[in-house]
């Protein structure tokens, strides 16, 4: 009898062990790390984890905050030692390096198996996190670019506010009318300190490109790229409607805009909190879509949630990533003041700041193109910036700067 009970006990333990093993394979009873860099989102992320645990109570998520200036240094070191967090934030400039070195997990099969609908996400944002024909992230949020303008200055000049019918010629005409040398007011700021928010957009809207889709060719030998740069450059050097590069190095274009010395500027949605907290801009400015050139276009950038390729908890990590990009999670982000990537959930975000026409940034997402990246983005991005600055100060023509950029960029891309 005792022998029979012993055999039965062993069988029961075996069944329980098998159940436990299967549960682990399904992603249950797991602990995963989730790395991020923005402390301002900490409470929102805690709320997301709490909501996730309502469906998956046996998956514990440990949040791991690292300031941005240390974030990728820490990740690089962790990758070398096979110690990456299970799930972590990824951005465009660093994505290809991680994907090409097999540090993050492709997710196409999981998307297919779980029938994840990608239609609600901006196409440009999905494209940002694709490499060698594979997808590596589900989008979290995004930034697009709009035309910010000073309503008070437009009113003083008796001009109609910018709208979605504006062309580049309309923008130039208004900038000329708004420029008042005696008052030190400029119609627009053709700054270059933030490529994503400035000249990248005139290149794209002019049908040029920064880097080819296959990441192998520079676009700076394309006449349309050069022309898109030239039009932006000429706002300073031909039309005199923008502060000079030297002036904007001393006092930023944003500071001039916030003090009523610049009437218009291209700027990203990530500036909303700053313009909302500034008493002058909160009362006097608004935003609309960028003007049409050969087309209306702009750079889209946003964060993606990725899974470490060496994670021991990939099933649990996938469940969490899938939740983070769900409609529910997107709605929670919107309510926290972040543009969610999931179409149809941004209403709360728009309504949170009725002082500005935030719908413009959602409209720009529909005509967006991915932030230009490759394996070594920082190397050629620095070359672009350095030579554009020389063109803006008059040391080089736009054509000369573009020729140098193209040659150096092609050399870098050939060695990636």
Coordinates of N, CA, C and O in Angstrom, one line a residue, residues 216 375-376 379 408-416:
X216 N 21.9 51.8 -48.4 CA 23.2 51.7 -49.1 C 23.7 52.9 -49.9 O 24.8 53.0 -50.3
X375 N 23.3 51.4 -40.0 CA 24.0 50.8 -38.9 C 24.9 51.8 -38.1 O 25.0 51.7 -36.9
X376 N 25.5 52.7 -38.8 CA 26.3 53.7 -38.1 C 25.8 55.1 -38.4 O 26.5 56.0 -38.9
X379 N 27.7 58.4 -37.5 CA 28.9 58.8 -38.2 C 28.5 59.7 -39.4 O 29.1 60.8 -39.6
X408 N 31.4 61.4 -48.5 CA 31.8 60.8 -47.2 C 30.7 59.8 -46.7 O 31.0 58.8 -46.2
X409 N 29.5 60.1 -47.0 CA 28.4 59.2 -46.6 C 28.4 57.9 -47.3 O 28.2 56.8 -46.7
X410 N 28.7 58.0 -48.6 CA 28.8 56.7 -49.4 C 29.9 55.9 -48.9 O 29.8 54.6 -48.9
X411 N 31.0 56.5 -48.5 CA 32.2 55.7 -48.0 C 31.8 55.0 -46.7 O 32.1 53.8 -46.6
X412 N 31.1 55.7 -45.9 CA 30.7 55.1 -44.6 C 29.7 53.9 -44.9 O 29.8 52.8 -44.3
X413 N 28.7 54.2 -45.7 CA 27.7 53.1 -46.0 C 28.3 51.9 -46.7 O 27.9 50.8 -46.4
X414 N 29.3 52.1 -47.5 CA 30.0 51.0 -48.2 C 30.7 50.1 -47.2 O 30.9 48.9 -47.5
X415 N 31.1 50.6 -46.1 CA 31.8 49.8 -45.1 C 31.0 49.3 -43.9 O 31.5 48.7 -43.0
X416 N 29.7 49.5 -44.0 CA 28.8 49.0 -42.9 C 28.5 47.5 -43.1 O 28.5 47.0 -44.2

